[in-house]
mmCIF file of N, CA and C in Angstrom:
data_model
loop_
_atom_site.group_PDB
_atom_site.id
_atom_site.type_symbol
_atom_site.label_atom_id
_atom_site.label_comp_id
_atom_site.label_asym_id
_atom_site.label_seq_id
_atom_site.Cartn_x
_atom_site.Cartn_y
_atom_site.Cartn_z
ATOM 1 N N UNK Y 1308 -44.847 65.855 -11.962
ATOM 2 C CA UNK Y 1308 -46.070 66.215 -12.651
ATOM 3 C C UNK Y 1308 -45.798 66.566 -14.115
ATOM 4 N N UNK Y 1309 -44.709 67.304 -14.349
ATOM 5 C CA UNK Y 1309 -44.381 67.730 -15.705
ATOM 6 C C UNK Y 1309 -44.145 66.531 -16.620
ATOM 7 N N UNK Y 1310 -43.483 65.525 -16.099
ATOM 8 C CA UNK Y 1310 -43.217 64.323 -16.882
ATOM 9 C C UNK Y 1310 -44.484 63.589 -17.270
ATOM 10 N N UNK Y 1311 -45.464 63.575 -16.372
ATOM 11 C CA UNK Y 1311 -46.740 62.928 -16.666
ATOM 12 C C UNK Y 1311 -47.487 63.668 -17.768
ATOM 13 N N UNK Y 1312 -47.438 64.994 -17.728
ATOM 14 C CA UNK Y 1312 -48.111 65.798 -18.755
ATOM 15 C C UNK Y 1312 -47.454 65.574 -20.109
ATOM 16 N N UNK Y 1313 -46.136 65.586 -20.136
ATOM 17 C CA UNK Y 1313 -45.414 65.362 -21.386
ATOM 18 C C UNK Y 1313 -45.698 63.964 -21.924
ATOM 19 N N UNK Y 1314 -45.702 62.987 -21.041
ATOM 20 C CA UNK Y 1314 -45.990 61.614 -21.452
ATOM 21 C C UNK Y 1314 -47.403 61.492 -22.014
ATOM 22 N N UNK Y 1315 -48.363 62.115 -21.340
ATOM 23 C CA UNK Y 1315 -49.757 62.065 -21.791
ATOM 24 C C UNK Y 1315 -49.913 62.731 -23.155
ATOM 25 N N UNK Y 1316 -49.308 63.900 -23.327
ATOM 26 C CA UNK Y 1316 -49.452 64.620 -24.591
ATOM 27 C C UNK Y 1316 -48.772 63.885 -25.744
ATOM 28 N N UNK Y 1317 -47.609 63.305 -25.490
ATOM 29 C CA UNK Y 1317 -46.941 62.569 -26.563
ATOM 30 C C UNK Y 1317 -47.710 61.303 -26.911
ATOM 31 N N UNK Y 1318 -48.291 60.646 -25.908
ATOM 32 C CA UNK Y 1318 -49.112 59.462 -26.167
ATOM 33 C C UNK Y 1318 -50.345 59.833 -26.988
ATOM 34 N N UNK Y 1319 -50.979 60.940 -26.636
ATOM 35 C CA UNK Y 1319 -52.174 61.378 -27.362
ATOM 36 C C UNK Y 1319 -51.834 61.757 -28.807
ATOM 37 N N UNK Y 1320 -50.687 62.423 -29.003
ATOM 38 C CA UNK Y 1320 -50.264 62.804 -30.348
ATOM 39 C C UNK Y 1320 -49.948 61.568 -31.193
ATOM 40 N N UNK Y 1321 -49.261 60.597 -30.607
ATOM 41 C CA UNK Y 1321 -48.942 59.368 -31.331
ATOM 42 C C UNK Y 1321 -50.202 58.581 -31.666
ATOM 43 N N UNK Y 1322 -51.159 58.565 -30.740
ATOM 44 C CA UNK Y 1322 -52.426 57.880 -30.982
ATOM 45 C C UNK Y 1322 -53.176 58.537 -32.139
ATOM 46 N N UNK Y 1323 -53.211 59.874 -32.153
ATOM 47 C CA UNK Y 1323 -53.854 60.596 -33.247
ATOM 48 C C UNK Y 1323 -53.161 60.283 -34.567
ATOM 49 N N UNK Y 1324 -51.835 60.312 -34.564
ATOM 50 C CA UNK Y 1324 -51.084 60.093 -35.796
ATOM 51 C C UNK Y 1324 -51.304 58.686 -36.347
ATOM 52 N N UNK Y 1325 -51.298 57.669 -35.489
ATOM 53 C CA UNK Y 1325 -51.499 56.307 -35.977
ATOM 54 C C UNK Y 1325 -52.920 56.107 -36.492
ATOM 55 N N UNK Y 1326 -53.903 56.685 -35.795
ATOM 56 C CA UNK Y 1326 -55.284 56.553 -36.262
ATOM 57 C C UNK Y 1326 -55.490 57.301 -37.576
ATOM 58 N N UNK Y 1327 -54.868 58.475 -37.699
ATOM 59 C CA UNK Y 1327 -54.957 59.231 -38.945
ATOM 60 C C UNK Y 1327 -54.326 58.456 -40.093
ATOM 61 N N UNK Y 1328 -53.150 57.893 -39.863
ATOM 62 C CA UNK Y 1328 -52.474 57.129 -40.912
ATOM 63 C C UNK Y 1328 -53.283 55.905 -41.314
ATOM 64 N N UNK Y 1329 -53.913 55.247 -40.349
ATOM 65 C CA UNK Y 1329 -54.741 54.082 -40.646
ATOM 66 C C UNK Y 1329 -55.937 54.467 -41.506
ATOM 67 N N UNK Y 1330 -56.636 55.531 -41.112
ATOM 68 C CA UNK Y 1330 -57.800 55.971 -41.884
ATOM 69 C C UNK Y 1330 -57.399 56.468 -43.269
ATOM 70 N N UNK Y 1331 -56.287 57.188 -43.337
ATOM 71 C CA UNK Y 1331 -55.828 57.698 -44.630
ATOM 72 C C UNK Y 1331 -55.416 56.557 -45.551
ATOM 73 N N UNK Y 1332 -54.740 55.561 -44.993
ATOM 74 C CA UNK Y 1332 -54.334 54.402 -45.791
ATOM 75 C C UNK Y 1332 -55.560 53.632 -46.292
ATOM 76 N N UNK Y 1333 -56.565 53.475 -45.435
ATOM 77 C CA UNK Y 1333 -57.773 52.765 -45.870
ATOM 78 C C UNK Y 1333 -58.514 53.548 -46.949
ATOM 79 N N UNK Y 1334 -58.501 54.874 -46.853
ATOM 80 C CA UNK Y 1334 -59.129 55.694 -47.895
ATOM 81 C C UNK Y 1334 -58.388 55.553 -49.219
ATOM 82 N N UNK Y 1335 -57.070 55.626 -49.186
ATOM 83 C CA UNK Y 1335 -56.298 55.496 -50.428
ATOM 84 C C UNK Y 1335 -56.453 54.111 -51.042
ATOM 85 N N UNK Y 1336 -56.472 53.090 -50.204
ATOM 86 C CA UNK Y 1336 -56.663 51.729 -50.695
ATOM 87 C C UNK Y 1336 -58.034 51.568 -51.332
ATOM 88 N N UNK Y 1337 -59.059 52.102 -50.677
ATOM 89 C CA UNK Y 1337 -60.417 52.010 -51.222
ATOM 90 C C UNK Y 1337 -60.543 52.794 -52.521
ATOM 91 N N UNK Y 1338 -59.873 53.929 -52.597
ATOM 92 C CA UNK Y 1338 -59.923 54.732 -53.818
ATOM 93 C C UNK Y 1338 -59.235 54.009 -54.975
ATOM 94 N N UNK Y 1339 -58.071 53.430 -54.725
ATOM 95 C CA UNK Y 1339 -57.373 52.692 -55.775
ATOM 96 C C UNK Y 1339 -58.180 51.484 -56.226
ATOM 97 N N UNK Y 1340 -58.784 50.793 -55.267
ATOM 98 C CA UNK Y 1340 -59.608 49.633 -55.605
ATOM 99 C C UNK Y 1340 -60.815 50.050 -56.441
ATOM 100 N N UNK Y 1341 -61.413 51.164 -56.087
ATOM 101 C CA UNK Y 1341 -62.572 51.649 -56.838
ATOM 102 C C UNK Y 1341 -62.177 52.073 -58.254
ATOM 103 N N UNK Y 1342 -61.018 52.705 -58.389
ATOM 104 C CA UNK Y 1342 -60.566 53.123 -59.720
ATOM 105 C C UNK Y 1342 -60.235 51.922 -60.604
ATOM 106 N N UNK Y 1343 -59.773 50.838 -60.002
ATOM 107 C CA UNK Y 1343 -59.425 49.658 -60.787
ATOM 108 C C UNK Y 1343 -60.629 48.803 -61.144
ATOM 109 N N UNK Y 1344 -61.573 48.637 -60.224
ATOM 110 C CA UNK Y 1344 -62.644 47.669 -60.469
ATOM 111 C C UNK Y 1344 -63.977 48.306 -60.857
ATOM 112 N N UNK Y 1345 -64.307 49.445 -60.300
ATOM 113 C CA UNK Y 1345 -65.563 50.155 -60.597
ATOM 114 C C UNK Y 1345 -66.812 49.318 -60.336
ATOM 115 N N UNK Y 1346 -66.812 48.549 -59.265
ATOM 116 C CA UNK Y 1346 -68.027 47.820 -58.909
ATOM 117 C C UNK Y 1346 -68.680 48.468 -57.683
ATOM 118 N N UNK Y 1347 -69.868 47.994 -57.342
ATOM 119 C CA UNK Y 1347 -70.632 48.613 -56.262
ATOM 120 C C UNK Y 1347 -69.988 48.414 -54.892
ATOM 121 N N UNK Y 1348 -69.373 47.269 -54.693
ATOM 122 C CA UNK Y 1348 -68.755 46.996 -53.400
ATOM 123 C C UNK Y 1348 -67.576 47.932 -53.138
ATOM 124 N N UNK Y 1349 -66.736 48.143 -54.132
ATOM 125 C CA UNK Y 1349 -65.595 49.040 -53.946
ATOM 126 C C UNK Y 1349 -66.050 50.488 -53.789
ATOM 127 N N UNK Y 1350 -67.122 50.857 -54.486
ATOM 128 C CA UNK Y 1350 -67.657 52.212 -54.332
ATOM 129 C C UNK Y 1350 -68.215 52.412 -52.922
ATOM 130 N N UNK Y 1351 -68.889 51.406 -52.398
ATOM 131 C CA UNK Y 1351 -69.436 51.488 -51.039
ATOM 132 C C UNK Y 1351 -68.311 51.613 -50.008
ATOM 133 N N UNK Y 1352 -67.244 50.866 -50.201
ATOM 134 C CA UNK Y 1352 -66.101 50.954 -49.295
ATOM 135 C C UNK Y 1352 -65.476 52.340 -49.345
ATOM 136 N N UNK Y 1353 -65.353 52.883 -50.548
ATOM 137 C CA UNK Y 1353 -64.770 54.215 -50.720
ATOM 138 C C UNK Y 1353 -65.647 55.289 -50.082
ATOM 139 N N UNK Y 1354 -66.966 55.202 -50.275
ATOM 140 C CA UNK Y 1354 -67.855 56.228 -49.728
ATOM 141 C C UNK Y 1354 -68.004 56.128 -48.209
ATOM 142 N N UNK Y 1355 -67.687 55.001 -47.614
ATOM 143 C CA UNK Y 1355 -67.706 54.927 -46.149
ATOM 144 C C UNK Y 1355 -66.371 55.354 -45.545
ATOM 145 N N UNK Y 1356 -65.266 55.151 -46.265
ATOM 146 C CA UNK Y 1356 -63.950 55.517 -45.735
ATOM 147 C C UNK Y 1356 -63.732 57.028 -45.765
ATOM 148 N N UNK Y 1357 -64.261 57.689 -46.772
ATOM 149 C CA UNK Y 1357 -64.036 59.127 -46.909
ATOM 150 C C UNK Y 1357 -64.657 59.938 -45.770
ATOM 151 N N UNK Y 1358 -65.926 59.722 -45.405
ATOM 152 C CA UNK Y 1358 -66.475 60.490 -44.272
ATOM 153 C C UNK Y 1358 -65.838 60.155 -42.923
ATOM 154 N N UNK Y 1359 -65.349 58.936 -42.767
ATOM 155 C CA UNK Y 1359 -64.675 58.587 -41.510
ATOM 156 C C UNK Y 1359 -63.422 59.434 -41.307
ATOM 157 N N UNK Y 1360 -62.616 59.554 -42.355
ATOM 158 C CA UNK Y 1360 -61.412 60.374 -42.264
ATOM 159 C C UNK Y 1360 -61.779 61.841 -42.085
ATOM 160 N N UNK Y 1361 -62.780 62.309 -42.817
ATOM 161 C CA UNK Y 1361 -63.195 63.704 -42.723
ATOM 162 C C UNK Y 1361 -63.688 64.038 -41.320
ATOM 163 N N UNK Y 1362 -64.487 63.172 -40.737
ATOM 164 C CA UNK Y 1362 -65.004 63.403 -39.390
ATOM 165 C C UNK Y 1362 -63.876 63.405 -38.366
ATOM 166 N N UNK Y 1363 -62.940 62.484 -38.527
ATOM 167 C CA UNK Y 1363 -61.816 62.402 -37.600
ATOM 168 C C UNK Y 1363 -60.977 63.675 -37.639
ATOM 169 N N UNK Y 1364 -60.648 64.153 -38.830
ATOM 170 C CA UNK Y 1364 -59.829 65.356 -38.966
ATOM 171 C C UNK Y 1364 -60.605 66.588 -38.499
ATOM 172 N N UNK Y 1365 -61.891 66.648 -38.836
ATOM 173 C CA UNK Y 1365 -62.709 67.791 -38.438
ATOM 174 C C UNK Y 1365 -62.839 67.872 -36.914
ATOM 175 N N UNK Y 1366 -63.004 66.746 -36.260
ATOM 176 C CA UNK Y 1366 -63.117 66.729 -34.805
ATOM 177 C C UNK Y 1366 -61.833 67.222 -34.157
ATOM 178 N N UNK Y 1367 -60.694 66.787 -34.686
ATOM 179 C CA UNK Y 1367 -59.414 67.223 -34.137
ATOM 180 C C UNK Y 1367 -59.211 68.723 -34.364
ATOM 181 N N UNK Y 1368 -59.557 69.221 -35.546
ATOM 182 C CA UNK Y 1368 -59.415 70.647 -35.833
ATOM 183 C C UNK Y 1368 -60.348 71.478 -34.950
ATOM 184 N N UNK Y 1369 -61.558 70.981 -34.727
ATOM 185 C CA UNK Y 1369 -62.501 71.689 -33.860
ATOM 186 C C UNK Y 1369 -61.965 71.753 -32.430
ATOM 187 N N UNK Y 1370 -61.380 70.674 -31.955
ATOM 188 C CA UNK Y 1370 -60.807 70.645 -30.615
ATOM 189 C C UNK Y 1370 -59.667 71.656 -30.498
ATOM 190 N N UNK Y 1371 -58.803 71.723 -31.511
ATOM 191 C CA UNK Y 1371 -57.695 72.672 -31.482
ATOM 192 C C UNK Y 1371 -58.193 74.113 -31.523
ATOM 193 N N UNK Y 1372 -59.241 74.375 -32.298
ATOM 194 C CA UNK Y 1372 -59.804 75.721 -32.369
ATOM 195 C C UNK Y 1372 -60.394 76.129 -31.028
ATOM 196 N N UNK Y 1373 -61.103 75.223 -30.381
ATOM 197 C CA UNK Y 1373 -61.683 75.536 -29.076
ATOM 198 C C UNK Y 1373 -60.594 75.775 -28.031
ATOM 199 N N UNK Y 1374 -59.497 75.034 -28.114
ATOM 200 C CA UNK Y 1374 -58.392 75.221 -27.184
ATOM 201 C C UNK Y 1374 -57.780 76.609 -27.348
ATOM 202 N N UNK Y 1375 -57.563 77.035 -28.588
ATOM 203 C CA UNK Y 1375 -57.013 78.360 -28.853
ATOM 204 C C UNK Y 1375 -57.979 79.447 -28.411
ATOM 205 N N UNK Y 1376 -59.254 79.245 -28.685
ATOM 206 C CA UNK Y 1376 -60.271 80.214 -28.279
ATOM 207 C C UNK Y 1376 -60.298 80.358 -26.757
ATOM 208 N N UNK Y 1377 -60.210 79.249 -26.047
ATOM 209 C CA UNK Y 1377 -60.203 79.284 -24.590
ATOM 210 C C UNK Y 1377 -58.960 79.993 -24.066
ATOM 211 N N UNK Y 1378 -57.817 79.756 -24.708
ATOM 212 C CA UNK Y 1378 -56.580 80.407 -24.284
ATOM 213 C C UNK Y 1378 -56.686 81.919 -24.452
ATOM 214 N N UNK Y 1379 -57.212 82.373 -25.585
ATOM 215 C CA UNK Y 1379 -57.372 83.807 -25.807
ATOM 216 C C UNK Y 1379 -58.395 84.405 -24.844
ATOM 217 N N UNK Y 1380 -59.425 83.653 -24.508
ATOM 218 C CA UNK Y 1380 -60.425 84.141 -23.561
ATOM 219 C C UNK Y 1380 -59.811 84.319 -22.171
ATOM 220 N N UNK Y 1381 -59.009 83.351 -21.755
ATOM 221 C CA UNK Y 1381 -58.413 83.431 -20.419
ATOM 222 C C UNK Y 1381 -57.391 84.551 -20.308
ATOM 223 N N UNK Y 1382 -56.662 84.815 -21.393
ATOM 224 C CA UNK Y 1382 -55.634 85.857 -21.359
ATOM 225 C C UNK Y 1382 -56.130 87.164 -21.962
ATOM 226 N N UNK Y 1383 -57.420 87.360 -22.000
ATOM 227 C CA UNK Y 1383 -58.067 88.587 -22.466
ATOM 228 C C UNK Y 1383 -57.645 88.965 -23.877
ATOM 229 N N UNK Y 1384 -57.588 87.969 -24.754
ATOM 230 C CA UNK Y 1384 -57.313 88.145 -26.177
ATOM 231 C C UNK Y 1384 -55.955 88.782 -26.449
ATOM 232 N N UNK Y 1385 -54.991 88.540 -25.582
ATOM 233 C CA UNK Y 1385 -53.648 89.060 -25.775
ATOM 234 C C UNK Y 1385 -52.772 87.928 -26.291
ATOM 235 N N UNK Y 1386 -52.123 88.144 -27.396
ATOM 236 C CA UNK Y 1386 -51.255 87.111 -27.946
ATOM 237 C C UNK Y 1386 -49.884 87.187 -27.284
ATOM 238 N N UNK Y 1387 -49.131 86.140 -27.398
ATOM 239 C CA UNK Y 1387 -47.764 86.126 -26.899
ATOM 240 C C UNK Y 1387 -47.629 85.845 -25.417
ATOM 241 N N UNK Y 1388 -48.689 85.418 -24.771
ATOM 242 C CA UNK Y 1388 -48.587 85.110 -23.337
ATOM 243 C C UNK Y 1388 -48.441 83.630 -23.129
#
């Protein structure tokens, strides 16, 4: 059972990391393209890439916050358990 949990968590972490890197790379590419060309198409690409990355990171941070909150609730707000 322990091996399955470790495998699942490492797979989930790698999936998050690759998706984050993909979104971050697309944002940087769109930003560089917009700075070089300054046309409407590059601006549209940049403004769609930025909220995608923001939503992705915010969702992950919200999930981590809820996990910590649940842990403190279960252990009666005692740290170090």
